[in-house]
Short mmCIF file of C-alpha atoms in Angstrom, two decimals:
data_model
loop_
_atom_site.label_atom_id
_atom_site.label_comp_id
_atom_site.label_asym_id
_atom_site.label_seq_id
_atom_site.Cartn_x
_atom_site.Cartn_y
_atom_site.Cartn_z
CA MET T 1 0.01 0.10 0.02
CA GLU T 2 2.62 2.41 -1.03
CA TYR T 3 0.02 4.94 -2.21
CA LEU T 4 -0.93 5.62 1.42
CA ARG T 5 0.64 8.29 3.48
CA ILE T 6 -0.05 8.20 7.38
CA ASN T 7 -0.76 11.49 9.13
CA LYS T 8 0.00 10.49 12.68
CA LYS T 9 -1.39 13.65 14.18
CA ASP T 10 -4.90 12.96 13.14
CA LYS T 11 -4.65 9.32 12.44
CA ARG T 12 -5.92 9.79 8.99
CA ARG T 13 -4.46 8.36 5.83
CA THR T 14 -4.04 10.35 2.54
CA LEU T 15 -4.27 8.57 -0.86
CA MET T 16 -3.24 11.05 -3.52
CA ALA T 17 -6.01 13.74 -3.23
CA LEU T 18 -8.26 11.40 -1.06
CA GLU T 19 -8.42 11.74 2.68
CA ILE T 20 -9.27 8.45 4.18
CA THR T 21 -10.80 7.92 7.63
CA GLN T 22 -11.98 4.47 9.16
CA ARG T 23 -14.39 4.01 12.02
CA GLY T 24 -14.88 0.30 12.72
CA ASP T 25 -15.82 -1.42 9.56
CA VAL T 26 -16.96 1.82 7.80
CA ILE T 27 -14.34 3.61 5.53
CA LEU T 28 -14.88 7.30 4.40
CA ALA T 29 -12.85 8.55 1.52
CA LYS T 30 -13.36 12.23 0.60
CA ASP T 31 -11.77 14.98 -1.46
CA VAL T 32 -12.60 18.62 -2.10
CA CYS T 33 -14.07 19.39 -5.62
CA SER T 34 -13.66 22.93 -6.87
CA SER T 35 -13.38 25.14 -10.01
CA ASP T 36 -11.90 28.51 -10.85
CA GLY T 37 -15.37 30.09 -10.20
CA PHE T 38 -15.83 28.18 -7.08
CA PRO T 39 -12.31 27.87 -5.54
CA GLU T 40 -13.58 27.00 -1.95
CA GLY T 41 -15.00 23.84 -3.25
CA ILE T 42 -17.28 21.21 -1.72
CA SER T 43 -16.22 18.11 0.24
CA VAL T 44 -17.37 15.01 -1.53
CA GLY T 45 -17.18 11.61 0.22
CA MET T 46 -18.00 7.90 -0.40
CA PHE T 47 -18.22 5.03 2.13
CA VAL T 48 -17.06 1.43 1.97
CA VAL T 49 -18.47 -1.09 4.24
CA ASP T 50 -17.25 -4.81 3.94
CA GLY T 51 -16.89 -4.38 0.21
CA LEU T 52 -20.05 -2.35 -0.45
CA LEU T 53 -19.24 1.07 -1.90
CA ILE T 54 -21.91 3.56 -1.10
CA ASP T 55 -21.70 6.39 -3.61
CA ALA T 56 -18.79 6.86 -6.07
CA GLY T 57 -17.86 10.48 -5.73
CA ALA T 58 -17.38 12.94 -8.62
CA THR T 59 -15.84 12.16 -12.02
CA LYS T 60 -12.72 14.11 -10.97
CA MET T 61 -12.21 11.68 -8.20
CA ALA T 62 -12.33 8.51 -10.26
CA GLU T 63 -8.68 8.05 -11.20
CA PRO T 64 -7.32 8.86 -7.70
CA SER T 65 -9.99 6.56 -6.26
CA GLY T 66 -9.15 3.57 -8.41
CA ASP T 67 -6.37 2.14 -6.16
CA PHE T 68 -8.49 2.81 -3.15
CA TRP T 69 -11.43 0.88 -4.57
CA LYS T 70 -9.04 -2.10 -5.49
CA GLU T 71 -7.42 -2.06 -2.10
CA SER T 72 -10.77 -1.95 -0.46
CA LYS T 73 -11.92 -4.86 -2.46
CA ILE T 74 -15.29 -3.43 -3.45
CA SER T 75 -17.67 -6.02 -4.87
CA GLN T 76 -20.89 -4.10 -5.47
CA VAL T 77 -21.69 -0.38 -5.55
CA VAL T 78 -25.00 1.49 -4.47
CA ILE T 79 -25.71 4.90 -5.72
CA THR T 80 -27.92 6.89 -3.48
CA HIS T 81 -28.97 9.29 -6.48
CA ASN T 82 -27.74 10.03 -9.94
CA HIS T 83 -26.16 13.35 -9.30
CA ASP T 84 -22.67 14.25 -10.63
CA ASP T 85 -21.02 14.04 -7.25
CA HIS T 86 -22.39 10.80 -6.27
CA ALA T 87 -22.22 8.73 -9.53
CA GLY T 88 -19.11 10.22 -11.14
CA GLY T 89 -16.90 7.17 -10.51
CA CYS T 90 -19.41 4.59 -11.91
CA ARG T 91 -18.09 4.60 -15.57
CA TRP T 92 -14.42 4.02 -14.24
CA ILE T 93 -15.74 1.16 -11.99
CA GLN T 94 -17.72 -0.32 -14.95
CA ASP T 95 -14.78 -0.17 -17.24
CA ASN T 96 -12.17 -1.48 -14.78
CA LEU T 97 -13.81 -3.54 -12.09
CA ASN T 98 -16.87 -5.19 -13.80
CA ILE T 99 -18.91 -5.18 -10.56
CA PRO T 100 -22.67 -4.55 -10.22
CA ILE T 101 -23.74 -0.81 -9.73
CA TYR T 102 -27.33 -0.53 -8.16
CA LEU T 103 -29.57 2.56 -8.61
CA HIS T 104 -33.10 3.57 -8.20
CA PRO T 105 -34.91 1.85 -11.07
CA ASP T 106 -36.45 5.20 -12.31
CA SER T 107 -32.94 6.67 -12.75
CA ILE T 108 -31.38 3.74 -14.81
CA ALA T 109 -32.38 5.15 -18.17
CA GLU T 110 -30.87 8.54 -17.39
CA ALA T 111 -27.72 6.96 -16.02
CA GLY T 112 -27.26 5.17 -19.36
CA SER T 113 -27.74 8.18 -21.52
CA VAL T 114 -25.62 11.09 -22.58
CA VAL T 115 -27.06 14.04 -20.69
CA VAL T 116 -25.92 17.69 -21.14
CA HIS T 117 -25.09 19.07 -17.67
CA PRO T 118 -24.65 22.62 -16.65
CA LYS T 119 -21.11 24.03 -17.40
CA TYR T 120 -20.51 25.06 -13.76
CA GLY T 121 -21.30 21.43 -12.64
CA ASN T 122 -18.80 19.95 -15.17
CA GLU T 123 -16.12 22.41 -14.00
CA ILE T 124 -16.70 21.44 -10.30
CA TRP T 125 -17.36 17.83 -10.59
CA GLY T 126 -16.11 16.80 -13.89
CA VAL T 127 -18.23 15.49 -16.76
CA LEU T 128 -20.61 12.59 -15.70
CA GLN T 129 -20.26 9.69 -18.09
CA PRO T 130 -23.03 7.17 -18.98
CA TYR T 131 -22.93 3.81 -17.04
CA THR T 132 -24.95 0.77 -16.77
CA ALA T 133 -26.91 0.22 -13.43
CA LEU T 134 -29.11 -2.58 -12.09
CA PRO T 135 -32.38 -1.88 -10.23
CA MET T 136 -31.94 -1.30 -6.63
CA PRO T 137 -32.97 -4.24 -4.48
CA LYS T 138 -34.99 -3.85 -1.30
CA THR T 139 -32.17 -5.24 0.80
CA ILE T 140 -28.43 -5.44 0.10
CA SER T 141 -26.04 -7.70 2.02
CA THR T 142 -22.27 -7.05 2.18
CA ALA T 143 -19.63 -9.37 0.97
CA SER T 144 -19.19 -11.44 4.12
CA GLY T 145 -22.91 -11.32 5.05
CA LYS T 146 -21.96 -9.38 8.14
CA TYR T 147 -24.24 -6.29 7.37
CA SER T 148 -27.67 -6.13 5.66
CA PHE T 149 -28.98 -2.77 4.40
CA GLU T 150 -32.59 -1.88 3.78
CA THR T 151 -32.87 0.61 0.82
CA ILE T 152 -35.50 3.21 1.55
CA ASP T 153 -37.06 5.59 -1.08
CA SER T 154 -36.28 9.11 0.28
CA PRO T 155 -37.35 11.81 -2.25
CA GLY T 156 -36.81 15.62 -1.92
CA HIS T 157 -33.31 16.31 -2.74
CA HIS T 158 -33.79 14.13 -5.82
CA PRO T 159 -36.91 12.33 -6.73
CA CYS T 160 -35.17 8.95 -7.08
CA HIS T 161 -33.14 9.30 -3.86
CA ILE T 162 -32.64 6.29 -1.54
CA ALA T 163 -31.17 5.87 1.95
CA LEU T 164 -29.57 2.82 3.38
CA TYR T 165 -30.39 1.58 6.76
CA GLU T 166 -28.50 -1.02 8.82
CA ARG T 167 -31.13 -1.88 11.42
CA ASN T 168 -28.83 -4.02 13.76
CA GLN T 169 -25.98 -1.41 13.76
CA LYS T 170 -28.38 1.65 13.87
CA TRP T 171 -26.60 3.15 10.89
CA LEU T 172 -28.22 5.44 8.37
CA PHE T 173 -26.54 6.32 5.25
CA THR T 174 -28.35 9.46 3.96
CA GLY T 175 -26.83 10.49 0.67
CA ASP T 176 -27.78 14.13 0.45
CA LEU T 177 -30.66 14.19 2.94
CA TYR T 178 -28.65 15.53 5.85
CA LEU T 179 -25.83 17.95 4.68
CA GLY T 180 -26.40 19.99 7.88
CA THR T 181 -28.99 21.20 10.40
CA LYS T 182 -29.74 24.23 8.19
CA MET T 183 -30.28 24.83 4.58
CA PHE T 184 -29.41 28.08 2.77
CA PHE T 185 -29.86 26.94 -0.90
CA CYS T 186 -30.92 24.02 -3.01
CA TYR T 187 -31.13 22.92 -6.59
CA LYS T 188 -33.86 24.05 -8.85
CA ASP T 189 -35.22 20.48 -9.04
CA GLU T 190 -35.43 19.75 -5.34
CA ASN T 191 -38.69 19.67 -3.49
CA ILE T 192 -38.57 20.74 0.05
CA LYS T 193 -42.16 19.59 0.85
CA GLN T 194 -41.10 16.00 -0.16
CA LEU T 195 -37.91 16.36 1.78
CA LEU T 196 -39.98 17.17 4.83
CA VAL T 197 -41.96 14.02 4.61
CA THR T 198 -38.79 12.08 3.95
CA LEU T 199 -37.13 13.44 7.04
CA GLU T 200 -40.22 12.60 9.16
CA ASN T 201 -40.08 9.01 7.76
CA MET T 202 -36.36 8.68 8.51
CA LEU T 203 -36.88 9.88 12.12
CA GLU T 204 -39.27 6.90 12.68
CA LEU T 205 -36.30 4.58 12.31
CA ASP T 206 -34.09 3.61 15.21
CA PHE T 207 -30.62 4.93 14.43
CA ASP T 208 -27.63 6.64 16.03
CA THR T 209 -25.02 7.48 13.43
CA VAL T 210 -25.70 9.31 10.16
CA PHE T 211 -23.26 8.77 7.30
CA CYS T 212 -23.43 11.83 5.09
CA ALA T 213 -21.82 12.18 1.67
CA HIS T 214 -20.79 15.66 2.50
CA ALA T 215 -20.65 15.98 6.11
CA GLY T 216 -19.07 12.54 6.80
CA PHE T 217 -19.63 10.66 10.10
CA VAL T 218 -22.29 12.48 12.08
CA GLU T 219 -22.60 11.51 15.66
CA ASN T 220 -25.93 11.99 17.39
CA GLY T 221 -27.33 11.54 13.87
CA LYS T 222 -30.94 11.38 14.93
CA LEU T 223 -30.78 14.52 16.96
CA ARG T 224 -29.13 16.29 14.15
CA LEU T 225 -31.56 15.08 11.54
CA GLN T 226 -34.37 16.17 13.87
CA LYS T 227 -32.82 19.72 14.03
CA LYS T 228 -32.88 19.96 10.35
CA LEU T 229 -36.50 18.89 10.15
CA ASP T 230 -37.34 21.54 13.01
CA TYR T 231 -35.50 24.15 11.04
CA LEU T 232 -37.41 23.52 7.80
CA LYS T 233 -40.72 23.30 9.51
CA ASN T 234 -40.03 26.70 11.12
CA LEU T 235 -38.91 28.08 7.79
CA GLN T 236 -42.24 26.75 6.31
CA LEU T 237 -44.28 28.45 8.82
CA GLN T 238 -42.52 31.80 8.24
CA VAL T 239 -43.07 31.46 4.52
CA SER T 240 -46.69 30.67 4.93
CA GLU T 241 -47.22 33.71 7.22
CA LEU T 242 -45.35 35.99 4.74
CA ARG T 243 -47.29 34.68 1.89
CA GLU T 244 -50.60 35.24 3.70
CA GLY T 245 -49.26 38.87 4.30
CA GLY T 246 -49.12 39.35 0.47
CA MET T 247 -45.47 38.89 -0.21
CA ASN T 248 -44.33 36.88 -3.28
CA ASP T 249 -41.66 34.22 -3.08
CA LYS T 250 -38.82 36.46 -4.38
CA ASP T 251 -39.50 39.09 -1.71
CA ILE T 252 -39.71 36.31 0.93
CA THR T 253 -36.31 34.90 -0.12
CA ALA T 254 -34.79 38.49 0.34
CA GLU T 255 -36.52 38.84 3.68
CA LEU T 256 -35.46 35.36 5.07
CA PHE T 257 -31.99 35.09 3.41
CA PRO T 258 -30.62 38.64 3.34
CA PHE T 259 -27.09 37.91 2.44
CA ASP T 260 -24.98 37.71 -0.77
CA PHE T 261 -24.90 34.42 -2.13
CA PRO T 262 -22.04 33.65 -4.45
CA PHE T 263 -23.05 30.05 -5.30
CA GLY T 264 -26.09 31.59 -7.11
CA GLU T 265 -23.94 33.45 -9.58
CA VAL T 266 -21.58 30.48 -10.12
CA SER T 267 -24.51 28.14 -10.81
CA GLU T 268 -26.42 30.56 -12.76
CA GLY T 269 -29.34 30.19 -10.29
CA ASP T 270 -29.29 26.43 -10.09
CA TRP T 271 -28.26 26.70 -6.51
CA SER T 272 -30.27 29.27 -4.79
CA PRO T 273 -32.26 29.90 -1.54
CA TYR T 274 -35.18 30.95 -3.80
CA ASN T 275 -35.43 27.25 -4.70
CA ILE T 276 -36.07 26.41 -1.06
CA ILE T 277 -38.79 29.09 -0.68
CA ARG T 278 -40.77 28.29 -3.88
CA THR T 279 -40.98 24.41 -2.98
CA ILE T 280 -41.51 24.69 0.78
#
């Protein structure tokens, strides 16, 4: 494993551009994806549990992730949703490892097609390449049979988003459902009303730790997911009151999010607090 460097101070390993952290049988590999227009970037992560890869990062991460995937002996892949920063490594995996990639059945056609993505996204994540996926089963067992994950429909961030729940370990892999306890922007095609229902459904499960593709290992995960739900419900109430008072959604956005939002310009409005307000 010559490609690994050990950082003794924080007990983390660095593989080329990847930062790798392990807790028990769960390995998190992450990198920061950025562009000239978005130099601060966004942390993008993927998890490996007993040979199961959960999300495959961005296309930019595929080449530096190749040795990591091989060393981790991944034997199957689950993609929580077909966004550029979660499915970017799938084509590399398909071409080099020949292992099954599972995806929500309603996203399979899109995954196998050439789709024109926004320029800003291509610059941040790399260009998402078509790949062949199999329909997501209701349960997925890991290579040794030690862990069994229930796959749960969880729309809102994406209409075909799934979460993975390991009941015995009280683990919840949330894809992009969590991200943080607050939201300040979202994509144009997100639906916050759907997300509220999904969060309520997730909170009915018995779990401790949340595994988030961008926030990483989230301790006290149930409490933090509850805080996000509470934040959005409170925001929904404020929006409802302001609408009843005669304000339109653009004015409400300016009222509730009165700050400069550089992501909006970079993404040409694809990322915006307005997208939260109009769908909540």
